[in-house]
Short mmCIF file of C-alpha atoms and ligand atoms in Angstrom, two decimals:
data_model
loop_
_atom_site.label_atom_id
_atom_site.label_comp_id
_atom_site.label_asym_id
_atom_site.label_seq_id
_atom_site.Cartn_x
_atom_site.Cartn_y
_atom_site.Cartn_z
CA MET V 1 -22.00 54.23 21.98
CA THR V 2 -22.43 50.62 20.95
CA ASN V 3 -19.90 47.85 21.21
CA GLU V 4 -20.25 45.29 18.53
CA ASN V 5 -19.19 41.71 18.73
CA THR V 6 -17.15 41.44 15.57
CA LEU V 7 -18.35 37.90 14.95
CA THR V 8 -22.05 38.23 15.66
CA GLY V 9 -22.42 41.92 14.83
CA LYS V 10 -24.57 42.33 17.96
CA ASP V 11 -24.41 45.12 20.48
CA THR V 12 -22.48 43.83 23.46
CA GLY V 13 -23.57 46.62 25.82
CA GLY V 14 -20.01 47.44 26.77
CA LEU V 15 -19.23 43.88 27.84
CA SER V 16 -16.48 41.78 26.39
CA GLY V 17 -15.49 38.13 26.15
CA PHE V 18 -17.97 35.51 27.33
CA ALA V 19 -19.95 38.11 29.28
CA ALA V 20 -20.75 39.81 25.98
CA LEU V 21 -22.15 36.52 24.71
CA GLY V 22 -24.55 36.31 27.65
CA ILE V 23 -22.63 34.12 30.10
CA THR V 24 -22.99 35.41 33.65
CA GLY V 25 -22.36 34.75 37.35
CA ALA V 26 -20.75 31.53 38.58
CA LEU V 27 -20.60 30.16 35.05
CA LEU V 28 -18.65 33.17 33.81
CA LYS V 29 -16.31 32.83 36.77
CA ALA V 30 -15.73 29.12 36.11
CA THR V 31 -15.21 29.80 32.40
CA HIS V 32 -12.50 32.30 33.24
CA GLY V 33 -11.18 29.87 35.86
CA ALA V 34 -10.80 27.28 33.09
CA GLY V 35 -8.55 29.76 31.32
CA PHE V 36 -11.12 30.71 28.71
CA THR V 37 -11.23 34.48 28.45
CA ASP V 38 -11.68 35.08 24.74
CA PRO V 39 -14.41 33.07 23.08
CA LYS V 40 -13.36 30.99 20.11
CA PRO V 41 -15.18 31.81 16.85
CA ILE V 42 -17.52 28.81 17.12
CA GLN V 43 -18.43 29.92 20.66
CA ALA V 44 -19.05 33.50 19.62
CA GLN V 45 -21.32 32.27 16.85
CA ALA V 46 -23.18 29.51 18.67
CA ILE V 47 -23.67 30.71 22.25
CA PRO V 48 -25.94 33.76 21.77
CA PRO V 49 -28.53 32.06 19.52
CA GLN V 50 -28.55 28.99 21.77
CA LEU V 51 -29.22 31.19 24.77
CA GLU V 52 -32.15 32.59 22.79
CA GLY V 53 -33.48 29.06 22.46
CA ARG V 54 -32.54 28.44 18.84
CA ASP V 55 -31.49 25.09 17.45
CA ILE V 56 -27.93 24.95 16.14
CA PHE V 57 -26.40 23.15 13.20
CA GLY V 58 -22.65 23.46 13.62
CA ILE V 59 -19.88 22.40 11.28
CA ALA V 60 -16.80 22.25 13.47
CA GLN V 61 -14.08 19.81 14.37
CA THR V 62 -12.65 18.75 17.68
CA GLY V 63 -10.23 21.48 18.67
CA SER V 64 -12.50 24.31 17.55
CA GLY V 65 -13.91 24.83 21.05
CA LYS V 66 -17.28 23.29 20.15
CA THR V 67 -17.71 21.54 23.51
CA ALA V 68 -17.90 24.78 25.46
CA ALA V 69 -19.96 26.23 22.60
CA PHE V 70 -22.82 23.82 23.28
CA ALA V 71 -22.18 23.24 26.99
CA LEU V 72 -22.19 26.83 28.24
CA PRO V 73 -25.74 27.70 27.09
CA ILE V 74 -27.12 24.45 28.52
CA LEU V 75 -25.35 25.04 31.82
CA SER V 76 -26.58 28.61 31.85
CA LYS V 77 -30.20 27.49 31.48
CA ILE V 78 -29.98 24.64 33.95
CA ILE V 79 -28.38 26.88 36.56
CA ALA V 80 -31.10 29.51 36.02
CA LEU V 81 -33.85 26.91 36.48
CA GLY V 82 -32.39 25.55 39.72
CA THR V 83 -32.43 21.94 40.83
CA LYS V 84 -35.56 20.06 39.88
CA ARG V 85 -35.14 16.55 38.63
CA ARG V 86 -37.40 13.56 38.46
CA PRO V 87 -36.02 10.09 39.11
CA LYS V 88 -34.50 8.28 36.14
CA THR V 89 -34.54 11.37 33.95
CA ALA V 90 -31.93 13.64 32.39
CA ARG V 91 -32.63 17.30 31.71
CA ALA V 92 -29.97 17.49 29.02
CA LEU V 93 -28.54 14.69 26.93
CA ILE V 94 -25.29 14.86 25.02
CA LEU V 95 -24.63 12.02 22.61
CA ALA V 96 -21.07 11.29 21.53
CA PRO V 97 -19.87 8.57 19.17
CA THR V 98 -16.96 7.31 21.27
CA ARG V 99 -16.36 6.69 24.92
CA GLU V 100 -13.22 8.84 24.95
CA LEU V 101 -15.09 11.80 23.55
CA ALA V 102 -17.90 11.33 26.08
CA VAL V 103 -15.39 11.28 28.94
CA GLN V 104 -13.76 14.45 27.63
CA ILE V 105 -17.09 16.21 27.30
CA GLU V 106 -17.97 15.38 30.89
CA GLU V 107 -14.58 16.66 32.07
CA MET V 108 -15.14 19.93 30.22
CA ILE V 109 -18.65 20.31 31.64
CA LYS V 110 -17.43 19.68 35.17
CA LEU V 111 -14.74 22.30 34.67
CA LEU V 112 -17.23 24.84 33.37
CA ALA V 113 -19.81 24.01 36.04
CA LYS V 114 -17.35 24.38 38.91
CA GLY V 115 -19.06 26.07 41.81
CA ALA V 116 -22.55 25.52 40.38
CA HIS V 117 -24.84 22.70 41.52
CA VAL V 118 -25.14 20.78 38.32
CA SER V 119 -25.03 17.01 38.28
CA THR V 120 -23.52 15.02 35.43
CA ALA V 121 -23.40 11.32 34.61
CA LEU V 122 -21.80 9.18 31.96
CA VAL V 123 -23.48 6.30 30.21
CA LEU V 124 -20.99 4.28 28.18
CA GLY V 125 -20.58 0.78 26.90
CA GLY V 126 -17.72 -1.36 28.15
CA VAL V 127 -18.04 -0.40 31.82
CA SER V 128 -20.34 -1.48 34.62
CA ARG V 129 -23.98 -0.87 33.82
CA PHE V 130 -24.97 -1.13 37.46
CA SER V 131 -23.09 1.98 38.63
CA GLN V 132 -24.55 3.98 35.72
CA VAL V 133 -28.10 2.95 36.56
CA LYS V 134 -27.46 3.87 40.19
CA LYS V 135 -26.10 7.27 39.24
CA ILE V 136 -29.08 8.20 37.09
CA ALA V 137 -31.69 6.74 39.47
CA PRO V 138 -32.32 10.07 41.28
CA GLY V 139 -32.23 11.96 37.94
CA VAL V 140 -29.35 14.00 36.52
CA ASP V 141 -28.98 17.43 34.99
CA ILE V 142 -26.63 16.54 32.17
CA LEU V 143 -26.17 13.04 30.85
CA ILE V 144 -23.32 12.34 28.43
CA ALA V 145 -23.71 9.06 26.59
CA THR V 146 -22.73 6.86 23.70
CA PRO V 147 -25.83 5.74 21.78
CA GLY V 148 -25.55 1.96 22.26
CA ARG V 149 -25.60 1.76 26.04
CA LEU V 150 -28.09 4.59 26.29
CA THR V 151 -30.50 2.70 24.05
CA ASP V 152 -30.17 -0.33 26.35
CA LEU V 153 -30.98 1.71 29.46
CA VAL V 154 -33.99 3.33 27.84
CA ARG V 155 -35.25 0.00 26.54
CA GLU V 156 -35.03 -1.54 29.98
CA GLY V 157 -36.77 1.36 31.68
CA ASP V 158 -33.75 2.55 33.69
CA LEU V 159 -33.83 5.90 31.95
CA VAL V 160 -36.75 8.00 30.76
CA LEU V 161 -36.07 10.75 28.23
CA ALA V 162 -39.46 12.47 28.25
CA ASP V 163 -38.09 15.33 30.42
CA THR V 164 -35.01 15.87 28.27
CA LYS V 165 -35.27 19.42 26.99
CA TRP V 166 -31.79 19.79 25.57
CA LEU V 167 -30.30 17.35 23.12
CA VAL V 168 -26.79 17.61 21.67
CA LEU V 169 -25.46 15.31 18.98
CA ASP V 170 -21.72 15.69 18.84
CA GLU V 171 -19.65 14.52 15.88
CA GLY V 172 -22.70 13.56 13.88
CA ASP V 173 -20.69 12.32 10.92
CA ARG V 174 -18.76 9.97 13.15
CA MET V 175 -22.03 8.61 14.59
CA LEU V 176 -23.06 7.94 11.03
CA ASP V 177 -19.78 6.17 10.24
CA MET V 178 -20.15 4.02 13.31
CA GLY V 179 -23.65 2.95 12.42
CA PHE V 180 -25.41 4.81 15.23
CA ILE V 181 -27.77 6.81 13.09
CA ASN V 182 -30.91 4.80 13.78
CA ASP V 183 -30.17 4.70 17.51
CA VAL V 184 -29.74 8.47 17.41
CA LYS V 185 -33.07 8.98 15.66
CA ARG V 186 -34.84 6.68 18.11
CA ILE V 187 -33.28 8.44 21.09
CA ALA V 188 -34.24 11.86 19.71
CA ARG V 189 -37.86 10.71 19.27
CA ALA V 190 -37.98 9.73 22.94
CA THR V 191 -36.95 13.19 24.18
CA ALA V 192 -39.33 16.09 24.90
CA PRO V 193 -40.97 17.32 21.67
CA ASP V 194 -40.30 20.95 22.65
CA ARG V 195 -36.60 20.30 23.24
CA GLN V 196 -33.77 22.46 21.94
CA THR V 197 -31.40 20.54 19.69
CA VAL V 198 -27.79 21.09 18.71
CA LEU V 199 -26.04 19.05 16.04
CA PHE V 200 -22.29 19.31 15.50
CA SER V 201 -20.51 17.53 12.71
CA ALA V 202 -16.98 17.89 11.34
CA THR V 203 -18.15 17.26 7.80
CA MET V 204 -21.49 17.38 6.11
CA PRO V 205 -22.32 14.29 4.08
CA ALA V 206 -25.85 14.14 2.64
CA GLU V 207 -27.05 11.87 5.47
CA ILE V 208 -26.10 14.49 8.05
CA ALA V 209 -27.96 17.20 6.17
CA GLU V 210 -30.93 14.81 6.12
CA LEU V 211 -30.61 14.10 9.85
CA ALA V 212 -30.45 17.83 10.58
CA LYS V 213 -33.62 18.37 8.57
CA GLY V 214 -35.43 15.76 10.62
CA LEU V 215 -34.21 16.80 14.06
CA LEU V 216 -33.61 20.55 14.05
CA LYS V 217 -36.24 23.25 13.99
CA ASN V 218 -35.29 26.29 11.97
CA PRO V 219 -31.65 26.02 13.05
CA ILE V 220 -28.96 28.67 13.02
CA ARG V 221 -26.04 27.38 11.04
CA VAL V 222 -22.58 28.04 12.44
CA GLU V 223 -19.35 26.98 10.84
CA VAL V 224 -15.63 27.21 11.43
CA ALA V 225 -12.64 25.87 9.48
CA PRO V 226 -13.85 24.80 6.07
CA HIS V 227 -14.25 21.07 6.14
CA SER V 228 -11.52 18.75 4.92
CA THR V 229 -8.87 21.42 5.30
CA ALA V 230 -6.00 20.45 7.55
CA ALA V 231 -4.93 23.02 10.14
CA ALA V 232 -2.28 25.35 8.83
CA GLU V 233 0.19 24.80 11.65
CA ILE V 234 0.73 21.16 10.76
CA VAL V 235 3.74 20.38 8.60
CA GLN V 236 3.00 17.24 6.61
CA GLY V 237 5.09 14.80 4.67
CA VAL V 238 5.19 11.29 3.29
CA VAL V 239 7.80 8.59 3.82
CA PHE V 240 7.79 5.83 1.24
CA ALA V 241 8.46 2.44 2.71
CA ARG V 242 7.25 -1.04 2.01
CA THR V 243 4.86 -2.53 4.53
CA LYS V 244 7.49 -4.93 5.87
CA GLN V 245 9.96 -2.04 6.28
CA LYS V 246 7.57 0.23 8.11
CA ARG V 247 8.18 -1.04 11.62
CA GLN V 248 11.93 -0.53 11.30
CA VAL V 249 11.41 2.91 9.76
CA LEU V 250 9.09 3.80 12.61
CA SER V 251 11.56 2.76 15.29
CA THR V 252 14.25 4.75 13.53
CA MET V 253 12.05 7.82 13.49
CA LEU V 254 11.07 7.45 17.12
CA ALA V 255 14.71 7.45 18.16
CA ASP V 256 14.73 11.14 17.28
CA GLU V 257 14.39 13.13 20.46
CA ALA V 258 12.36 15.75 18.63
CA MET V 259 9.51 13.24 18.66
CA LYS V 260 8.43 14.18 22.12
CA SER V 261 4.84 13.12 22.11
CA VAL V 262 3.67 10.92 19.28
CA ILE V 263 0.41 9.36 18.25
CA ILE V 264 0.70 6.55 15.73
CA PHE V 265 -2.37 5.62 13.75
CA SER V 266 -2.98 2.14 12.47
CA ARG V 267 -5.86 1.18 10.20
CA THR V 268 -6.69 -2.00 12.10
CA LYS V 269 -6.84 -3.08 15.74
CA HIS V 270 -4.63 -6.04 15.02
CA GLY V 271 -2.12 -3.75 13.30
CA ALA V 272 -2.15 -1.39 16.30
CA ASP V 273 -1.37 -4.27 18.64
CA ARG V 274 1.41 -5.50 16.40
CA VAL V 275 3.02 -2.08 16.07
CA THR V 276 2.87 -1.65 19.85
CA LYS V 277 4.45 -5.04 20.44
CA ASP V 278 7.23 -4.34 17.96
CA LEU V 279 7.94 -0.95 19.49
CA GLU V 280 8.15 -2.51 22.93
CA ARG V 281 10.51 -5.14 21.59
CA ASP V 282 12.66 -2.30 20.24
CA GLY V 283 12.79 -0.75 23.68
CA PHE V 284 10.07 1.90 23.39
CA LYS V 285 7.32 2.26 25.91
CA ALA V 286 4.00 2.66 24.13
CA ALA V 287 0.33 2.69 25.07
CA VAL V 288 -2.35 1.38 22.74
CA ILE V 289 -5.97 2.36 22.33
CA HIS V 290 -8.60 0.72 20.14
CA GLY V 291 -12.11 -0.66 20.14
CA ASN V 292 -11.25 -4.13 21.48
CA LYS V 293 -9.70 -2.72 24.64
CA SER V 294 -11.83 -2.39 27.77
CA GLN V 295 -12.93 1.09 28.72
CA ASN V 296 -10.57 1.04 31.70
CA ALA V 297 -7.61 0.05 29.53
CA ARG V 298 -8.47 2.76 27.01
CA GLN V 299 -8.77 5.40 29.68
CA LYS V 300 -5.52 4.32 31.31
CA ALA V 301 -3.67 4.46 27.99
CA LEU V 302 -5.02 7.93 27.35
CA ASN V 303 -4.19 9.12 30.86
CA ASP V 304 -0.63 7.74 30.69
CA PHE V 305 -0.15 9.52 27.40
CA ARG V 306 -1.73 12.74 28.60
CA GLU V 307 0.36 12.78 31.76
CA GLY V 308 3.54 11.99 29.85
CA SER V 309 4.44 8.68 31.45
CA VAL V 310 4.42 7.26 27.90
CA ARG V 311 5.31 9.43 24.95
CA ILE V 312 3.92 7.08 22.30
CA LEU V 313 0.26 6.24 21.82
CA VAL V 314 -0.77 3.77 19.14
CA ALA V 315 -4.39 4.17 18.07
CA THR V 316 -6.94 3.13 15.49
CA ASP V 317 -9.20 5.65 13.76
CA ILE V 318 -11.78 5.28 16.47
CA ALA V 319 -9.51 7.47 18.55
CA ALA V 320 -8.76 9.96 15.82
CA ARG V 321 -11.41 12.54 16.50
CA GLY V 322 -12.08 12.56 20.18
CA ILE V 323 -8.55 12.73 21.53
CA ASP V 324 -7.66 16.15 22.82
CA VAL V 325 -4.24 15.88 24.36
CA PRO V 326 -2.34 19.15 24.31
CA GLY V 327 1.22 19.19 23.03
CA ILE V 328 1.24 16.18 20.68
CA SER V 329 4.34 16.94 18.62
CA HIS V 330 3.92 14.31 15.90
CA VAL V 331 1.28 12.21 14.26
CA VAL V 332 2.56 9.19 12.36
CA ASN V 333 0.21 7.41 10.01
CA PHE V 334 1.61 3.91 10.05
CA ASP V 335 -0.70 3.26 7.16
CA LEU V 336 -3.18 5.29 5.19
CA PRO V 337 -6.74 5.30 6.47
CA ASP V 338 -9.50 3.59 4.47
CA GLU V 339 -11.39 6.85 4.26
CA ALA V 340 -9.36 9.82 3.14
CA GLU V 341 -11.39 12.09 5.44
CA SER V 342 -9.92 10.25 8.43
CA TYR V 343 -6.51 11.60 7.49
CA VAL V 344 -7.63 15.11 8.37
CA HIS V 345 -8.92 13.95 11.74
CA ARG V 346 -5.82 11.94 12.48
CA ILE V 347 -3.39 14.75 11.82
CA GLY V 348 -5.64 17.18 13.70
CA ARG V 349 -4.42 15.56 16.94
CA THR V 350 -1.27 17.64 16.58
CA GLY V 351 -0.88 21.34 15.88
CA ARG V 352 -3.56 22.14 18.45
CA ASN V 353 -4.15 25.48 20.10
CA GLY V 354 -1.78 27.25 17.74
CA MET V 355 1.18 24.95 18.51
CA ASP V 356 3.35 23.48 15.78
CA GLY V 357 2.81 19.92 14.72
CA ILE V 358 4.26 17.43 12.28
CA ALA V 359 2.35 14.68 10.50
CA ILE V 360 4.27 11.91 8.78
CA THR V 361 2.57 9.29 6.64
CA LEU V 362 4.24 5.98 5.84
CA CYS V 363 3.16 4.83 2.44
CA ASP V 364 3.64 1.45 0.78
CA PRO V 365 3.33 1.48 -3.04
CA SER V 366 0.05 -0.43 -2.67
CA GLU V 367 -1.35 2.60 -0.82
CA ASN V 368 -0.57 5.12 -3.55
CA SER V 369 -4.18 5.49 -4.61
CA LYS V 370 -5.23 6.19 -1.02
CA LEU V 371 -2.45 8.77 -0.79
CA ARG V 372 -3.77 10.45 -3.92
CA GLN V 373 -7.26 10.57 -2.41
CA VAL V 374 -5.87 12.22 0.72
CA GLU V 375 -3.99 14.75 -1.39
CA ARG V 376 -7.18 15.53 -3.27
CA ILE V 377 -9.02 16.18 -0.02
CA ILE V 378 -6.37 18.39 1.55
CA ARG V 379 -5.70 20.00 -1.83
CA THR V 380 -1.95 19.63 -1.32
CA LYS V 381 0.62 17.24 -2.67
CA LEU V 382 2.44 15.81 0.33
CA PRO V 383 6.18 16.37 0.07
CA ILE V 384 8.39 13.27 0.23
CA VAL V 385 10.64 13.43 3.26
CA ALA V 386 12.23 10.02 2.90
CA ASP V 387 12.13 7.26 0.35
CA HIS V 388 13.10 3.78 1.45
CA LEU V 389 12.01 2.05 -1.71
CA GLY V 390 15.50 1.87 -3.10
CA SER V 391 14.85 4.21 -5.99
CA PRO V 392 17.44 6.70 -7.12
CA ASP V 393 14.59 8.63 -8.68
CA PRO V 394 12.61 10.75 -6.26
CA GLN V 395 9.51 10.72 -8.43
CA ARG V 396 6.29 9.47 -6.91
CA ASN V 397 5.70 5.75 -7.19
CA PRO V 398 9.30 4.77 -7.71
CA ALA V 399 8.76 1.29 -6.34
CA GLU V 400 7.16 -0.06 -9.45
CA LYS V 401 10.29 0.80 -11.39
CA ASN V 402 12.63 -0.68 -8.82
CA GLU V 403 10.89 -3.80 -7.82
CA ARG V 404 14.04 -5.88 -8.02
CA SER V 405 16.50 -3.38 -6.64
CA PHE V 406 14.72 -3.21 -3.31
CA GLU V 407 17.00 -3.09 -0.34
CA PRO V 408 16.21 -2.78 3.36
CA ALA V 409 15.87 0.75 4.61
CA ASN V 410 18.80 0.32 6.91
CA ASP V 411 21.11 0.21 3.98
CA ARG V 412 20.85 3.93 3.84
CA ASN V 413 22.41 3.97 7.25
CA GLY V 414 24.97 1.39 6.32
CA ARG V 415 23.44 -1.11 8.71
CA ARG V 416 21.97 -4.48 8.11
CA ASP V 417 21.95 -6.02 11.52
CA GLY V 418 18.30 -5.18 12.21
CA ARG V 419 19.07 -3.50 15.50
CA ARG V 420 17.50 -0.21 16.20
CA PRO V 421 20.10 2.49 15.94
CA GLY V 422 20.16 4.93 18.81
CA GLY V 423 20.53 8.66 18.38
CA GLN V 424 19.19 12.10 18.92
CA ASN V 425 18.35 13.71 15.66
CA ASN V 426 17.44 12.00 12.47
CA GLY V 427 15.60 14.80 10.84
CA PHE V 428 12.07 14.54 12.19
CA GLY V 429 12.19 17.64 14.33
CA LYS V 430 10.38 20.65 13.00
CA LYS V 431 13.40 22.41 11.62
CA ARG V 432 15.10 19.50 9.93
CA PHE V 433 11.81 18.03 8.82
CA GLY V 434 10.84 21.36 7.33
CA GLU V 435 14.18 21.68 5.57
CA ALA V 436 13.87 18.19 4.19
CA PHE V 437 11.18 19.26 1.83
CA ALA V 438 11.58 23.01 1.75
CA GLY V 439 13.01 22.76 -1.75
CA GLU V 440 12.31 19.94 -4.10
CA ARG V 441 10.85 16.54 -3.52
CA LYS V 442 14.19 15.19 -2.66
CA PRO V 443 14.38 11.84 -0.92
CA GLU V 444 16.26 12.03 2.30
CA GLY V 445 17.19 8.92 4.15
CA ALA V 446 17.45 8.89 7.91
CA LYS V 447 20.86 9.81 9.23
CA PRO V 448 22.94 7.37 11.28
CA PHE V 449 22.40 7.41 14.98
CA LYS V 450 24.56 7.59 18.02
CA GLY V 451 23.75 6.74 21.60
CA ASN V 452 21.08 4.65 23.22
CA ASN V 453 17.55 5.91 23.09
CA LYS V 454 16.16 3.15 25.18
CA ARG V 455 17.47 4.90 28.21
CA ARG V 456 16.36 8.29 27.03
CA PHE V 457 12.84 7.40 26.04
CA GLY V 458 12.09 4.12 27.71
CA GLY V 459 10.45 5.78 30.67
CA LYS V 460 9.56 9.41 31.08
CA ARG V 461 8.93 11.89 28.36
CA PRO V 462 11.55 14.63 28.25
CA ALA V 463 10.97 17.64 30.45
CA ALA V 464 10.02 19.87 27.55
CA ARG V 465 6.88 17.77 27.00
CA ALA V 466 5.78 18.00 30.57
CA ALA V 467 5.79 21.81 30.55
P1 AMP B 1 -13.01 21.22 21.76
O1 AMP B 1 -13.12 21.56 20.30
O2 AMP B 1 -14.27 21.49 22.48
O3 AMP B 1 -12.50 19.82 21.95
O4 AMP B 1 -11.93 22.20 22.42
C1 AMP B 1 -10.61 22.17 22.05
C2 AMP B 1 -9.68 22.79 23.07
O5 AMP B 1 -9.87 24.18 23.14
C3 AMP B 1 -9.87 22.26 24.47
O6 AMP B 1 -8.58 21.87 24.94
C4 AMP B 1 -10.38 23.42 25.29
O7 AMP B 1 -9.86 23.38 26.58
C5 AMP B 1 -9.88 24.61 24.49
N1 AMP B 1 -10.77 25.79 24.55
C6 AMP B 1 -12.09 25.81 24.32
N2 AMP B 1 -12.56 27.06 24.37
C7 AMP B 1 -11.51 27.87 24.66
C8 AMP B 1 -11.37 29.29 24.83
N3 AMP B 1 -12.38 30.12 24.72
N4 AMP B 1 -10.13 29.75 25.11
C9 AMP B 1 -9.08 28.90 25.20
N5 AMP B 1 -9.15 27.57 25.03
C10 AMP B 1 -10.36 27.05 24.76
#
């Protein structure tokens, strides 16, 4: 009798789960210990050919399980070979576009390598170079790096890549966006010519296809979740508000206790700082993460958010892809991203691991064309959940018709004093939010509030979040 892996069609020899994919011994134990019993589709597709030594070209987003998909085969091979490292070398190199992603990858590898003698090191910009050089001086098994700092270390002779037999490029499209492509090519050229290479990208622009052609040898192509399609569990909607109204609208939304764990995206670093400051002035505790913050500050913000000591994280797009914090209930796009593709990555921070999520986009009339681009990409027209533009007509783009009849959003609540109303439920919880646009595109203003949210949300996240 044969047992077939339904995804690979291969005989599994009576084994199931990760064992059927070829993961054994301590690694299998640690994988189960991490709570991974059933391989995700990308893992089922990518692990067996990688164990056979094939190069991989993967189209998958953060959240698909791609980290374990490339890490497990590398760990498996390094463990089988035993410890043999030359000074200043790395046996495997994983390149990530952002520091946050690199940190997360290392955490995942450490989790999966628990009980095995595999050394890891991080090479990132923005933190002390000295400690990184010291760590790699005796040689490491797996080095996780961002391309900029890695290039510096190689240039200065602190790291030699000639022994690097495994190379992973994670989030290739993001590397491209961030201008790392030439660094990546240079780094790849410095690694062992007979290396095994894995390239993962969430999308496949022509430059990534070109990069794959240059770096991968006869790769196996694996793919999950068709690109540019938002996850099905995420309920999405748009709130029309003028730019100068947005901060008040945001504070009003955040007073809703259904917004347990919220990431707010801002297009610019300056904007992120301003939103954070305004929220703090309104009595909300918020952490902020963007490219001008030091690595320590970024990591602290992420940790505070992950642990629940702040329930609001304000971020720029740099943070959109890498962040993997379980249980984010809401994503709020304070403004629309410059690139419509970023919308998909932003909202993908919620609705993870099969949990529900809500994504709300605040849209000024000047952003209508960006909104249309997003809608084209996700192939859905975003329902209007609230319209603060002062239009009695719920049709899209009402502002242009009502330029002179504009009134502050608070008028809908009968308030003009500029103070943040307190309250518990203004319609942004899943049920109410869903109802708000279950029927027609009916504008629905926020309901009046009662109570003081500063006390409720100023410090700890509610217990439900911590669970
Ligand atoms: P990634 O796409 O690598 O960022 O992984 C997304 C999330 O999926 C992470 O929180 C992992 O802990 C989780 N994960 C990865 N593989 C599995 C698995 N086989 N079973 C359950 N969770 C997993």
